[in-house]
Structures are given as structure tokens and as C-alpha cells.
Amino acid sequence: MGTGTGRTRAARLAAWVLAVLSLAVVIATATARSTVLDAGFYRSVLDDQHAYPRLYDQVLVDPRVSPVTRDLLGRLPVPEAAVTSNLKTVLPPETLRALTNEQIGHLVAHLRGDEDPLRLSVDVRPLAANLGDLSQIYFGDLVGSLQETPEPDFAAFRAGLVQAVTRLTAGQAPVRLPSLSLTAQQVSAAADTLLRAVPESGRPALRPDVEAALADGDVAGALAAVGPAVFSDRTRAAAADLRKVADGGTWNITADLGAGSVGALDQARAGTRLALGVVEPLALLVALASLAVLWFTAPPNVPGRLRQLGWALGAGGLTAAVLALVLGLMTGRKVLDTPSSWPESVARLVDDVQTAAFDRMLTAALTTALVPLLAGALLVALARLMERRPDPFATRRAQAVPALGATALALAGVALVPLAFTGQDARVCQGSTRLCDLPYDELAQLTSHNAMSTTADRFIGPLQDPGITGQLDDGVRALQIDTYHWERPDQVAERLKESDIPPEAQKFVLDAVNRFNPAREGWWLCHSVCRAGALELVSTLRELGDWLHAHPTEVVTLIVQDDISGTDTAHAVEQAGLTDLLFIPDEDPHHPWPTVGDMIDDGHRLVVFAERADGPAPWYRNFYRYGMETPFAFRSAQEMTCAPHRGGTDKRLFLLNHFITIDGGSRLDAGQVNRRQDVLDRVHACERERGRPVNFVAVDYTTIGDAGGAVNALNTERAHDR
């Protein structure tokens, strides 16, 4: 009898130990499955720590990181400041996020055994293409803040051009820009002077842009067009440097990791496959078997059996919790000790990310361990209740159900609770995880004034450089466009008188009215006069729709200076296939707007306003019913005010006209007023005066200066204040 009792006790003790250990193992593997072996976990941690904004704002601008930054950008022939201030042009945040998420996905799939061999690669061709954009922005900025110097004659003007282009060739800013009203013959001769610095093969393509800028009196624009071409060979070499790590345009990261790193990853993969494929299911079976042995070898009374199960479940949960805490103490909540040689900005970011990841994993483990601990405590408490009040538990079913229920709850909880810590991909709105909860009427949007009037589309007197898609890619989220029917010859002179096209350009247009560019049917995007440059409305709207469908987390606004009817506009939008994207504002202009995230979730991400019309389509509202603006006919930065203009005051939307108009737009003025601090200072001043946040910061030449950086700063302030 004594021998049998001893064996029973030994079996019960062994079962109890196995139950405790196997439960701890199941908790550990379930936690690992939902954290370190889940791609969303890493993405969520990166977003929680604002890793991407910090990379741009802290790491890549750190002087100690600049050598690496220079190598990354292919040793561009531009000053260090231009590289660091335009990093987002070469490596846009959305691109960086997508690249990182892709590599995380491949790495986790490899560790889980779903992908073999490890394939980490990056397509560097888009980055190489962006190098040319950086050159364009740099040279536009280089001449954008200079002052013009009137010259007495064409010879002096030409000499000034030679001096300016010579300094550009050396990568330096010109000392001054010559200014002179040119005849058509002089325009051609001056263009010859500038184009001599360009490789011969590139001159024909550039000549129209250069001549148009010179005819417009825009010497800065002509130099900005020539500048990147002067460095075309060096820019191509810079792109080639970036592609040296690539084979056919793809950087094979796996090959560059080296045999040691890949071998370590393969060892980790073997361990995770063993843990998930063998250890976890085996531990679960052992736990079930051990708990069954405890039930049948416990004292014959039901309270005793419940107590045995309760203590085993509780001990298993407690063991897992203690092991997790010990691991945290031993590692200092870090996997990697950042070397002292690392720049502080890099070390801080890495430490913050790995500490946050470890804390999240520790929280998942402790929360999961709490489930069997609570189930065990429940069973022990139930055993005491049975001993005090046995009558309600007289039947076998009433005795067995609590035990089975608590055990099933504990094991199911261990499997399911870690899923609550599975990292979900953070919601991104307007390129940021922090703007989804921001109402539309609190969102700041970089707005391109006369967005259709571009050098890329060969407008006379352009006010932007890239085309519509290029502006959107550069961060513009509101487009001011002008819709027209093609004018008759007798209407041209009248429109020109009322336009802000420079007098010299007006003369050029009038001379060309009947000889070139005959009238065309349909709807057009023009700047005052379609013969000075025009884009077909429907095809441009289709281009906008393509961009929106390719960027499903972005909201875009159109503010239309409408010379065609609301009905015509509605037909154009319908023909362009944009109806599914249109947002319908509330009929009451004072009604609160939805959040950016709600608009994105609903799929209605295109807001369209008119300056004159109000309908008939419900999505086509008059802007000045909903919004107010500042004046726009400023002739100098000192004249800029916050005075009420169209729309009056006390409207929910606020348009800040932040550009200089002196016979047309000017790169020189844009270089001054588009500076980040200048934009922020005026925005804050006007917000204090009007009592509403500025929503649309409308500027000429969005690629000159840093108006986009100012808008990003405004949105960061507003998201932080909510």
C-alpha cells in the first residue's frame, strides 16, 4: 500500500513539474510567435518610436552621419547643406517606409520557415532617378534668392550671363543676375550664350525652356534650367555610384551581409522552426497530459483535484512571468549594445527602438502568463468554496465542469492573448501616422498656386517647375488650377490686360496668336490665356486620378478658378473617372469636417472647390462659402498682410496666399518668401489674427525654399496638440 502511494505521489510530482514547465514553454513560444516572429510587430514599434521622422530630422542631418549620407546620395556635386535639406527628394519617406516594410516581411518569413533562401533586395533605380530632381531643386534654389541687376546694354547683359554660368559650372551661386528687356533676336543670342555650357547633345531639348524664360525676363529660370544640364555627366556619375551596389538596378542586401550574418540568421531560422514546429505543439500536448495525470492522481475528493490543477496552472504562469522578468534584467532590455563610436543620434534611435520592442514583448509575455495564473487562482478559490458549501457541487457534472472550463480557458488564453500584441501596420494618412485623427479643417496642405502653369509643360511665364504629378510627388496636396475654354483672338488682348503675365510675354503671345496655336475645342487648364500654355482638362484629371489610386492614404484638394461652368466641370470629372473619389462637403459650411483618416477609410479623398460656381454637383462647392483667404496682390514681402479678402472672416477653412505678384511670379521672390521660418512666422501671425488654423499655404515655385517643411511642422504641431 505504501509503495503504491509513493508511486502515485512521484507520478503526481512529475506531472506537476512537467505541467509547470510545459505551460511556461507554451507561453514563451506563443509570445515569440506574436512579437519577434511577426512582421507587424516591428513595423508597429518603428511607428511608435517615430523612427522615420527621426531618421530624417535627427539622424541623416547629424554632422557625424554626413559622410554616410554623402555616400548614400552618390556624392552629388552639390553642397552638403543642399544634400541634407533635400534628403526627402532622393529618398521620400513613403519609399523608405515601403522598402523597410518589404525587408522586414522577407526577414520574418525566412525566420518562420516560410521563405527560403533569404532574399533581401532593394530596387535603387527610383533613387538614382531622384538624383536628377535634387540637382534641379538645388540649382533653382541656388539662383532663387539673388537680386537682379539692370544692365545698360545687351553686351553687358551677355557678360553677366557668362559670369553667372561660369560660377554655376563651378557649383557656386552667381554673385548677381543681369536684367534687361530682350528682343526676340537677343533672346536667341542669350540662349546661345547659356547653352554653350551644356553638352551639345542636350542643347536642343533645353533651348525652348531657356528661350521662354529669357523672353519672360526670368534669367533665374533660364539658369535653373541650364544648371542641372551643366552637371549632367557628374549627375549620371553620381547615379552610377549609387548603382555600384546593384546588379541591374537592384541592390542585393543578402549578398552584402556576408556569410557570417547569413549563417547566424540561418541558425536562428533553424531554432524558430524547431520551436514553432516541434517544441510548441509538443509542450501543449505535455501540458494537457500532465494536467490529466494530476486530475486522476489527486485525492479522490473534488476540491483536492481542483486545488492540484489550480496550483499547477498558477505555477506555470508564475514561472513564465519570472523568467521574462529575469531575461529583461539580464539583458537590460536590449539585444544590441550600441558601440560608443556610433553617432549619438543613431545610438539613441536604435536604443529607443530595441527598448520599446523588448518592453512590448515583455508586456505580452507577462499578460499571457497572467491568464493561467488567474485560472489557477480561480480553481483554488473554487476548491475552498466546495469545501465550505458542497451542496451545489453534488453531481459529477457540477464537479467536472469548473475544472475543464478553467483549464480550457487557461490554455486558450495562452494561445490567444498574445495575438492582442501582434503588431498591426500603423495607419498612415498624408504620409504620417499622426495625422489620421486630425480633422480636415485643421490639416495644413502645401498648395501650388497656378499648379498647371509649369516649366515642365512649357507655359510662358510659369509659376511652378514640375508637372502636376511631380508636384504631388514633392508633397503638394492642394492644387490651384484655372479652367478655360480656348479664347478667340479678339479675347486674348482683353484677358492679357487683366492677367499677371509680364508685359514682354504678353507681347510675345499677341504676336503668336494667329500664326501659332489656333483655337481648340474642349476644356483646358490655362493661365489667363490658353495660347500662353494649356493642358487638356480631362487628361490632367485622369493623371490626378492615377496618382490618387497609386497613393490610397492621401487626400488632395482642388481649388478651381473656374471660367467654365459647373456643369462642364462635372462632366470633365466624370469623364476622367474620378466620381468614386469625390468628397461631398456638408451643406452647412460651419459643420465640422471629418478626420483625414475617416475620409481615407471612406475612399472619398478628393475635395473640389470652385471660386465662382456652387454646384450643381453636390461635391462642387464654392470655396468662399466654406473658406476665407488673405489678399494675393502683394508686390513685396513687406506688404504681406493677414487682412480679410474673399470669403470674409469666421470660416472653417483658411487659404493663405503666400506669393509675390509683380508682372508675374518670380523665382527670386519665391527664394525669399518660401523660406521655412518666413512661412511659419506669417502662418502663426495670421492664425492669431483670424482665430483659425491656416489650411492652404499657397506658394509659387514649391520646389524653391522649404514651404513644404513649414507645412510639415504645422501638422506636427497640430497633431501633438490634440
XYZ file of C-alpha atoms in Angstrom:
722
model
C 0.000 0.000 0.000
C 2.836 2.363 0.973
C 4.700 1.547 -2.260
C 1.613 2.323 -4.396
C 1.021 5.561 -2.569
C 4.659 6.569 -3.058
C 4.476 5.872 -6.782
C 1.316 7.913 -7.043
C 2.960 10.820 -5.286
C 6.019 10.553 -7.530
C 3.817 10.488 -10.622
C 1.846 13.450 -9.329
C 5.044 15.411 -8.616
C 6.469 14.616 -12.061
C 3.187 15.596 -13.702
C 3.091 18.808 -11.704
C 6.675 19.754 -12.750
C 6.002 18.854 -16.387
C 2.767 20.862 -16.363
C 4.531 23.914 -14.962
C 7.466 23.743 -17.403
C 5.373 22.939 -20.469
C 2.992 25.808 -19.689
C 5.956 28.168 -19.406
C 7.257 26.925 -22.774
C 3.860 27.375 -24.447
C 3.653 30.933 -23.074
C 7.153 31.712 -24.358
C 6.571 30.317 -27.867
C 3.139 31.964 -28.167
C 4.674 35.284 -27.171
C 7.505 34.883 -29.678
C 5.074 33.954 -32.456
C 3.096 37.167 -31.959
C 6.065 39.508 -31.460
C 9.548 38.746 -32.735
C 8.186 36.417 -35.439
C 5.523 38.831 -36.657
C 6.352 41.496 -39.258
C 3.660 43.846 -37.961
C 5.345 43.870 -34.554
C 8.476 45.511 -35.952
C 6.509 47.952 -38.104
C 4.402 48.959 -35.130
C 7.448 49.525 -32.926
C 9.113 51.676 -35.596
C 5.993 53.808 -35.875
C 5.535 54.047 -32.085
C 9.037 55.472 -31.830
C 8.514 57.799 -34.836
C 11.553 56.144 -36.389
C 11.056 57.518 -39.899
C 10.626 61.201 -38.952
C 13.555 60.868 -36.543
C 15.697 59.343 -39.274
C 15.210 62.448 -41.440
C 15.076 65.080 -38.706
C 17.798 63.770 -36.372
C 19.955 61.050 -37.901
C 20.539 61.972 -41.534
C 21.216 65.616 -40.648
C 23.688 64.701 -37.897
C 27.156 66.043 -38.871
C 28.705 62.740 -37.776
C 26.471 60.892 -40.230
C 27.168 63.204 -43.161
C 29.916 61.018 -44.718
C 27.464 58.124 -44.857
C 24.780 60.434 -46.222
C 27.106 61.599 -48.961
C 27.873 58.019 -49.949
C 24.169 57.164 -49.890
C 23.362 60.013 -52.271
C 26.143 59.177 -54.661
C 28.470 62.088 -53.878
C 26.321 64.614 -55.677
C 28.080 67.721 -56.981
C 26.125 69.984 -54.638
C 26.966 71.447 -51.222
C 26.386 69.481 -48.029
C 23.522 71.751 -46.973
C 21.653 71.077 -50.206
C 22.006 67.329 -49.690
C 20.747 67.319 -46.109
C 17.905 69.752 -46.744
C 16.609 67.761 -49.717
C 17.001 64.193 -48.474
C 13.293 63.570 -48.856
C 13.580 64.301 -52.565
C 16.043 61.475 -53.201
C 14.621 59.098 -50.603
C 10.953 60.020 -49.981
C 9.507 58.900 -46.611
C 6.855 56.761 -48.300
C 9.533 55.000 -50.330
C 11.697 54.419 -47.264
C 8.741 53.006 -45.303
C 7.788 50.687 -48.158
C 11.377 49.473 -48.587
C 11.759 48.838 -44.851
C 8.432 47.016 -44.584
C 9.366 44.838 -47.537
C 12.678 43.792 -45.978
C 11.024 43.142 -42.600
C 8.483 40.914 -44.319
C 11.184 38.869 -46.062
C 13.261 38.545 -42.892
C 10.345 37.366 -40.737
C 9.139 34.965 -43.440
C 12.636 33.477 -43.531
C 12.814 33.099 -39.747
C 9.398 31.435 -39.652
C 10.472 28.983 -42.350
C 8.046 30.320 -44.950
C 10.710 31.694 -47.290
C 13.993 30.071 -48.219
C 16.574 31.233 -49.081
C 16.691 34.681 -47.515
C 16.031 37.358 -50.144
C 16.675 40.955 -49.157
C 16.922 43.358 -52.085
C 16.173 46.995 -52.898
C 15.403 48.498 -56.302
C 17.691 51.546 -56.414
C 16.590 52.763 -59.838
C 13.960 55.188 -58.472
C 16.550 56.613 -56.084
C 19.018 57.107 -58.900
C 16.337 58.882 -60.935
C 15.654 61.189 -57.989
C 19.238 62.440 -58.081
C 18.351 64.496 -61.136
C 15.413 66.021 -59.259
C 17.729 67.039 -56.436
C 20.027 68.721 -58.921
C 17.052 70.610 -60.387
C 15.898 71.781 -56.945
C 19.418 72.740 -55.940
C 20.026 74.935 -58.960
C 16.589 76.504 -58.689
C 17.343 77.331 -55.055
C 20.838 78.494 -55.949
C 19.563 81.359 -58.071
C 16.254 81.796 -56.281
C 17.378 84.287 -53.657
C 19.586 86.502 -55.825
C 18.754 90.042 -56.754
C 18.641 91.235 -60.334
C 20.944 93.981 -61.565
C 19.732 96.073 -64.536
C 22.259 96.280 -67.360
C 22.683 99.270 -69.714
C 23.019 97.240 -72.917
C 22.977 93.733 -74.337
C 26.761 93.359 -74.270
C 26.821 93.940 -70.506
C 23.832 91.628 -70.075
C 25.594 88.880 -72.014
C 28.781 89.354 -69.996
C 26.720 88.978 -66.821
C 25.269 85.742 -68.164
C 28.770 84.405 -68.854
C 29.870 85.221 -65.306
C 26.751 83.589 -63.841
C 27.022 80.375 -65.837
C 30.770 80.163 -65.123
C 30.071 80.165 -61.394
C 27.296 77.607 -61.885
C 29.733 75.345 -63.713
C 31.960 75.530 -60.638
C 28.989 74.614 -58.419
C 28.792 78.113 -56.938
C 25.957 80.609 -56.703
C 26.192 83.526 -59.117
C 27.053 86.842 -57.471
C 24.218 88.618 -59.288
C 21.722 88.157 -62.097
C 21.749 90.527 -65.092
C 18.426 92.072 -66.116
C 17.423 93.503 -69.490
C 14.321 93.591 -71.681
C 15.295 91.487 -74.713
C 14.198 91.454 -78.336
C 13.458 88.122 -79.993
C 16.900 88.197 -81.670
C 18.608 88.946 -78.357
C 16.690 86.110 -76.662
C 18.131 83.669 -79.193
C 21.667 85.062 -78.793
C 21.453 84.988 -74.992
C 20.211 81.391 -75.114
C 23.253 80.525 -77.241
C 25.467 82.021 -74.549
C 23.908 79.913 -71.794
C 23.706 76.699 -73.790
C 27.424 76.727 -74.609
C 27.979 75.374 -71.095
C 25.722 72.397 -71.817
C 26.879 69.245 -73.633
C 25.933 69.626 -77.282
C 23.586 66.657 -77.277
C 21.445 68.256 -74.582
C 21.075 71.719 -76.129
C 18.077 71.151 -78.474
C 15.841 69.854 -75.677
C 16.722 72.751 -73.365
C 16.549 75.602 -75.857
C 12.735 76.128 -75.779
C 12.700 76.367 -71.977
C 15.693 78.685 -71.860
C 14.330 80.981 -74.581
C 10.870 81.102 -72.980
C 12.410 82.062 -69.629
C 14.614 84.750 -71.173
C 11.695 86.170 -73.175
C 9.790 86.337 -69.897
C 12.666 88.206 -68.247
C 13.233 85.190 -65.982
C 17.024 84.910 -66.012
C 16.911 82.846 -62.828
C 14.634 80.338 -64.555
C 16.941 80.081 -67.526
C 19.945 79.457 -65.284
C 17.993 76.941 -63.206
C 17.166 75.027 -66.398
C 20.785 75.061 -67.551
C 22.338 74.254 -64.174
C 21.472 70.520 -63.936
C 22.494 70.015 -67.566
C 25.888 71.588 -66.849
C 26.372 68.801 -64.352
C 24.646 66.133 -66.400
C 27.781 63.993 -66.686
C 28.542 64.346 -62.981
C 24.918 63.642 -62.053
C 24.959 60.488 -64.153
C 28.213 59.518 -62.441
C 26.583 60.115 -59.062
C 23.710 57.856 -60.024
C 26.204 55.272 -61.246
C 27.941 55.373 -57.866
C 24.627 54.594 -56.216
C 24.092 51.701 -58.608
C 27.507 50.191 -57.929
C 25.930 48.188 -55.117
C 23.247 46.975 -57.511
C 23.103 44.377 -60.212
C 20.731 45.514 -62.938
C 19.344 48.242 -60.695
C 18.758 46.009 -57.665
C 20.846 46.060 -54.509
C 21.178 42.513 -53.192
C 21.407 43.125 -49.454
C 21.683 39.413 -48.679
C 24.924 39.139 -50.629
C 26.386 42.147 -48.820
C 25.510 40.790 -45.362
C 28.349 38.300 -45.574
C 28.489 34.614 -44.771
C 28.692 35.212 -41.018
C 25.494 37.242 -40.786
C 23.568 34.977 -43.133
C 24.825 31.947 -41.202
C 23.615 33.459 -37.920
C 20.205 34.129 -39.460
C 20.042 30.563 -40.756
C 20.830 29.257 -37.261
C 18.100 31.461 -35.816
C 15.745 30.165 -38.504
C 16.515 26.569 -37.559
C 15.775 27.425 -33.931
C 12.478 29.145 -34.660
C 11.309 26.327 -36.942
C 12.104 23.833 -34.196
C 10.332 25.967 -31.603
C 7.192 26.565 -33.635
C 7.012 23.249 -35.466
C 8.054 20.824 -32.712
C 8.546 22.363 -29.274
C 5.307 24.374 -29.099
C 2.873 21.554 -30.096
C 4.818 19.025 -28.011
C 4.739 21.319 -24.968
C 0.992 21.794 -25.405
C 0.437 18.014 -25.518
C 2.652 17.505 -22.455
C 0.727 20.214 -20.596
C -2.615 18.567 -21.367
C -1.331 15.107 -20.429
C 0.266 16.363 -17.200
C -2.906 18.153 -16.117
C -4.906 14.988 -16.837
C -2.498 12.944 -14.698
C -2.842 15.492 -11.898
C -6.637 15.226 -12.032
C -6.690 11.441 -11.864
C -3.875 11.024 -9.292
C -5.130 13.759 -6.961
C -7.022 12.888 -3.753
C -10.446 11.413 -4.620
C -12.351 14.433 -3.361
C -13.128 17.063 -5.985
C -11.755 20.060 -4.051
C -8.409 18.306 -3.838
C -8.309 17.716 -7.558
C -9.243 21.316 -8.327
C -6.555 22.531 -5.969
C -3.930 20.365 -7.718
C -4.872 21.758 -11.120
C -5.038 25.295 -9.766
C -1.594 25.217 -8.237
C -0.098 23.731 -11.420
C -1.689 26.351 -13.690
C -0.741 29.187 -11.358
C 2.837 27.939 -11.003
C 3.184 27.650 -14.778
C 2.066 31.222 -15.290
C 4.248 32.488 -12.436
C 7.293 30.639 -13.779
C 6.864 32.207 -17.213
C 6.479 35.677 -15.694
C 9.585 35.280 -13.533
C 11.641 34.029 -16.481
C 10.525 37.016 -18.585
C 11.458 39.472 -15.842
C 14.844 37.803 -15.291
C 15.542 37.957 -19.029
C 14.728 41.672 -19.012
C 17.074 42.307 -16.089
C 19.903 40.248 -17.572
C 19.750 41.925 -20.993
C 18.980 45.429 -19.787
C 16.028 45.348 -22.232
C 18.457 45.458 -25.141
C 19.607 42.961 -27.721
C 22.440 45.110 -29.053
C 24.840 47.339 -27.144
C 25.391 50.306 -29.422
C 29.132 50.995 -29.841
C 30.470 54.247 -28.438
C 31.794 55.065 -31.910
C 28.259 55.424 -33.253
C 26.856 58.953 -33.630
C 24.627 59.842 -30.697
C 21.550 60.318 -32.909
C 21.931 56.813 -34.354
C 22.615 55.186 -30.982
C 19.628 56.937 -29.390
C 17.275 55.833 -32.143
C 18.496 52.219 -32.080
C 18.312 52.091 -28.279
C 14.810 53.540 -28.213
C 13.545 51.116 -30.850
C 15.013 47.991 -29.267
C 13.940 49.020 -25.759
C 10.403 49.656 -26.997
C 10.393 46.278 -28.772
C 11.645 44.495 -25.663
C 9.095 46.257 -23.443
C 6.287 45.313 -25.811
C 7.448 41.698 -25.861
C 7.787 41.655 -22.059
C 4.288 43.073 -21.672
C 2.939 40.388 -23.992
C 4.678 37.640 -22.002
C 3.501 38.942 -18.606
C -0.071 39.425 -19.816
C -0.114 35.923 -21.278
C 1.334 34.469 -18.067
C -1.411 36.188 -16.115
C -4.076 34.021 -17.809
C -3.069 30.613 -16.299
C -2.199 32.399 -13.048
C -5.738 33.772 -12.753
C -7.257 30.453 -13.873
C -5.254 28.673 -11.215
C -6.319 31.152 -8.549
C -9.947 30.650 -9.627
C -9.688 26.866 -9.228
C -8.076 27.135 -5.772
C -10.793 29.556 -4.668
C -13.461 27.229 -6.077
C -11.972 24.305 -4.131
C -12.287 26.247 -0.898
C -15.874 27.150 -1.789
C -16.709 23.474 -2.395
C -15.314 22.511 0.977
C -17.469 25.114 2.708
C -20.651 24.660 0.630
C -20.615 21.202 -1.008
C -24.331 21.009 -1.871
C -24.280 22.980 -5.164
C -21.488 20.678 -6.411
C -23.042 17.343 -5.511
C -23.276 15.982 -9.087
C -20.294 14.807 -11.138
C -21.048 17.348 -13.870
C -21.066 20.215 -11.401
C -17.695 18.981 -10.149
C -16.011 18.398 -13.518
C -17.220 21.432 -15.448
C -15.240 24.041 -13.418
C -12.045 22.046 -13.812
C -12.451 21.526 -17.550
C -13.629 25.104 -18.100
C -10.785 26.741 -16.200
C -8.175 24.513 -17.858
C -9.563 25.173 -21.338
C -9.742 28.905 -20.583
C -6.141 28.935 -19.424
C -4.789 27.102 -22.492
C -6.951 29.053 -24.928
C -5.881 32.284 -23.263
C -2.212 31.358 -23.574
C -2.735 30.814 -27.305
C -4.969 33.821 -27.987
C -3.851 36.605 -25.643
C -0.505 37.168 -27.423
C -2.465 37.926 -30.598
C -3.547 41.170 -28.958
C 0.100 42.240 -29.084
C 0.557 41.276 -32.721
C 1.855 44.412 -34.366
C -0.615 45.916 -36.761
C 0.658 48.071 -39.586
C 0.225 51.621 -38.365
C -2.303 53.716 -40.231
C -0.648 56.291 -42.424
C -2.507 59.415 -43.553
C -0.898 62.153 -45.629
C 2.412 60.342 -45.191
C 2.273 60.360 -41.378
C 0.952 58.055 -38.670
C -0.030 61.097 -36.596
C -2.429 62.837 -38.969
C -5.226 60.259 -39.272
C -7.143 61.759 -36.333
C -6.657 65.347 -37.486
C -9.866 66.926 -38.877
C -9.640 68.119 -42.475
C -10.280 71.703 -41.378
C -7.215 71.566 -39.132
C -4.924 69.974 -41.722
C -2.248 72.144 -43.355
C -1.678 71.489 -47.059
C 1.138 72.704 -49.267
C -0.709 74.404 -52.119
C 0.732 75.129 -55.567
C -0.507 78.433 -56.945
C -1.420 78.069 -60.633
C -0.365 74.434 -60.481
C -0.876 73.835 -64.201
C 1.490 76.666 -65.232
C 4.811 74.819 -65.262
C 8.165 74.858 -66.967
C 7.752 71.103 -67.494
C 4.682 71.805 -69.672
C 6.302 74.782 -71.439
C 3.994 77.523 -70.175
C 5.028 81.104 -70.873
C 5.515 82.815 -67.512
C 5.389 79.573 -65.458
C 4.808 79.614 -61.709
C 5.844 76.024 -60.947
C 8.608 73.778 -62.229
C 7.406 70.136 -62.078
C 4.184 68.988 -63.722
C 1.086 68.084 -61.689
C 2.294 64.575 -60.811
C 5.753 65.893 -59.927
C 4.215 68.454 -57.584
C 2.173 65.753 -55.841
C 5.265 63.581 -55.532
C 7.062 66.540 -53.936
C 4.418 66.906 -51.191
C 1.860 69.291 -52.696
C -1.627 68.298 -51.535
C -3.745 71.177 -52.837
C -3.711 72.406 -56.435
C -4.988 75.790 -57.548
C -5.954 75.386 -61.194
C -7.657 77.615 -63.783
C -10.234 76.149 -66.178
C -10.989 77.818 -69.542
C -12.471 77.445 -72.971
C -9.884 78.278 -75.604
C -10.165 82.025 -76.261
C -10.905 83.696 -79.553
C -8.218 86.045 -80.934
C -10.270 89.099 -80.010
C -10.477 87.890 -76.387
C -6.743 87.402 -75.964
C -5.779 91.069 -75.628
C -8.529 91.695 -73.061
C -7.505 88.714 -70.945
C -3.849 89.643 -71.136
C -4.571 93.119 -69.786
C -6.176 91.585 -66.686
C -3.565 88.851 -66.220
C -0.328 88.821 -64.247
C 1.685 87.703 -67.290
C 4.648 90.103 -67.757
C 4.258 92.778 -70.464
C 7.097 91.305 -72.556
C 5.411 87.913 -72.519
C 2.034 89.467 -73.367
C 3.603 90.943 -76.493
C 5.076 87.578 -77.376
C 1.669 85.909 -77.036
C -0.141 88.529 -79.076
C 2.387 88.182 -81.907
C 1.886 84.434 -81.944
C -1.915 84.357 -81.610
C -2.794 83.903 -85.276
C 0.460 82.411 -86.515
C 0.728 79.626 -83.952
C -1.610 77.798 -81.588
C -5.013 78.070 -83.305
C -8.166 77.843 -81.180
C -9.123 74.358 -79.958
C -12.385 72.876 -78.752
C -12.928 71.468 -75.274
C -11.985 72.332 -71.707
C -8.485 73.462 -70.813
C -6.234 74.379 -67.914
C -4.642 77.709 -68.798
C -3.041 80.624 -67.026
C -5.222 83.524 -68.181
C -4.532 82.880 -71.880
C -4.512 79.378 -73.331
C -2.097 80.391 -76.081
C 0.494 81.058 -73.355
C 0.271 77.420 -72.318
C -2.527 74.887 -71.889
C -3.229 71.404 -70.577
C -6.262 69.383 -71.590
C -8.537 69.275 -68.521
C -9.850 65.708 -68.703
C -6.455 64.104 -69.334
C -4.919 66.110 -66.468
C -7.728 64.986 -64.153
C -7.073 61.392 -65.231
C -3.433 61.905 -64.313
C -4.561 63.135 -60.884
C -6.810 60.082 -60.513
C -3.949 57.733 -61.386
C -1.839 59.351 -58.687
C -4.602 59.109 -56.086
C -5.222 55.442 -56.840
C -1.482 54.790 -56.537
C -1.438 56.613 -53.167
C -4.504 55.335 -51.264
C -3.636 57.096 -47.990
C -3.535 60.640 -49.393
C -6.173 63.394 -49.521
C -5.929 66.007 -52.299
C -7.805 69.286 -52.737
C -8.535 71.205 -55.945
C -9.351 74.922 -55.795
C -10.613 75.838 -59.252
C -10.573 79.325 -60.708
C -13.468 78.433 -62.975
C -14.047 80.068 -66.318
C -16.140 77.086 -67.443
C -19.498 76.185 -65.933
C -20.086 73.880 -63.003
C -21.930 71.522 -65.332
C -18.941 71.364 -67.697
C -16.625 70.743 -64.764
C -18.835 67.907 -63.530
C -18.793 66.326 -66.995
C -14.989 66.600 -67.145
C -14.602 64.979 -63.722
C -16.982 62.195 -64.732
C -15.100 61.574 -67.989
C -11.843 61.398 -66.017
C -13.294 58.631 -63.827
C -12.953 60.485 -60.530
C -16.516 60.179 -59.215
C -15.675 57.380 -56.777
C -13.020 59.585 -55.120
C -15.064 62.747 -54.616
C -15.870 64.047 -51.151
C -19.219 65.780 -50.611
C -18.938 68.617 -48.057
C -21.790 69.164 -45.633
C -24.374 71.639 -46.896
C -23.745 73.719 -43.773
C -20.331 75.422 -44.196
C -19.966 75.677 -40.410
C -20.439 71.941 -39.852
C -17.282 70.213 -38.513
C -15.270 68.337 -41.103
C -14.395 64.623 -40.756
C -10.913 63.481 -39.883
C -8.386 62.754 -42.589
C -8.489 59.091 -41.568
C -12.276 58.924 -41.986
C -12.037 60.428 -45.475
C -9.382 57.875 -46.417
C -11.347 54.968 -44.939
C -14.452 56.036 -46.881
C -12.425 56.358 -50.077
C -13.608 59.936 -50.655
C -10.233 61.637 -50.814
C -10.660 64.340 -53.444
C -12.137 67.674 -52.346
C -13.074 70.074 -55.164
C -13.889 73.765 -54.649
C -14.775 76.489 -57.146
C -14.036 80.189 -56.878
C -17.269 81.158 -58.673
C -19.639 78.209 -59.090
C -21.554 76.475 -56.323
C -22.720 73.206 -57.831
C -24.774 71.899 -59.459
C -22.892 68.742 -58.398
C -23.064 68.311 -54.597
C -19.296 67.785 -54.402
C -18.553 71.075 -56.236
C -18.891 73.809 -53.630
C -17.975 77.457 -53.713
C -14.781 77.816 -51.746
C -15.734 81.144 -50.210
C -18.854 79.666 -48.604
C -16.536 77.357 -46.657
C -13.286 79.269 -46.597
C -11.633 82.650 -46.290
C -8.355 83.957 -47.617
C -5.749 86.686 -47.401
C -5.110 89.194 -50.202
C -2.868 87.957 -53.020
C -1.690 91.029 -54.955
C 1.449 91.620 -52.895
C 4.363 93.345 -54.596
C 6.901 92.659 -51.831
C 7.297 90.511 -48.741
C 6.885 93.589 -46.566
C 3.382 94.192 -47.998
C 2.079 90.755 -46.977
C -0.797 91.060 -44.511
C -3.444 88.873 -42.917
C -6.281 91.239 -43.834
C -9.620 89.686 -44.825
C -10.233 89.263 -48.535
C -12.630 86.979 -50.411
C -14.659 84.827 -48.020
C -14.628 87.445 -45.268
C -13.861 86.064 -41.815
C -15.008 83.357 -39.418
C -14.874 80.467 -41.925
C -13.655 76.985 -41.067
C -11.127 76.828 -43.939
C -8.313 79.359 -44.343
C -6.272 79.986 -47.519
C -3.002 81.861 -47.053
C -1.852 83.424 -50.340
C 1.904 83.488 -49.833
C 3.461 84.707 -53.075
C 4.637 87.930 -54.693
C 2.974 89.204 -57.865
C 4.931 91.783 -59.869
C 4.061 91.265 -63.509
C 4.011 87.538 -62.860
C 5.732 85.216 -60.443
C 9.429 85.282 -59.722
C 11.929 82.695 -58.574
C 13.764 85.486 -56.803
C 10.742 86.338 -54.688
C 9.980 82.660 -54.094
C 13.512 82.167 -52.810
C 12.795 84.797 -50.181
C 9.191 84.181 -49.084
C 9.286 80.362 -49.300
C 11.881 80.076 -46.562
C 10.640 77.764 -43.822
C 10.759 80.270 -40.968
C 9.223 83.048 -43.066
C 6.252 80.806 -43.876
C 5.828 79.708 -40.258
C 6.030 83.253 -38.935
C 3.325 84.514 -41.283
C 1.077 81.482 -40.728
C 1.226 81.889 -36.963
C 0.613 85.636 -37.204
C -2.455 85.153 -39.401
C -3.788 82.358 -37.216
C -3.601 84.611 -34.170
C -5.378 87.372 -36.063
C -8.125 85.207 -37.581
C -8.553 82.647 -34.793
C -8.473 79.681 -37.205
C -5.672 77.394 -38.395
C -4.303 78.000 -41.876
C -5.233 75.073 -44.115
C -3.800 76.016 -47.512
C -0.338 77.583 -47.841
C -0.331 78.697 -51.481
C 3.097 79.445 -52.965
C 4.797 79.889 -56.313
C 7.701 77.561 -57.135
C 7.049 74.963 -54.433
C 10.467 73.409 -55.071
C 12.298 76.608 -54.103
C 12.796 77.205 -50.393
C 11.143 74.950 -47.815
C 7.454 75.785 -47.695
C 6.820 72.037 -47.570
C 8.935 71.760 -44.421
C 6.909 74.567 -42.856
C 3.650 72.748 -43.646
C 5.003 69.533 -42.127
C 5.959 71.455 -38.986
C 2.440 72.920 -38.757
C 0.850 69.478 -38.977
C 3.239 68.123 -36.365
C 2.239 70.941 -34.007
C -1.464 70.311 -34.538
C -1.242 66.526 -34.182
C 0.748 66.961 -30.966
C -1.795 69.405 -29.522
C -4.758 67.056 -29.976
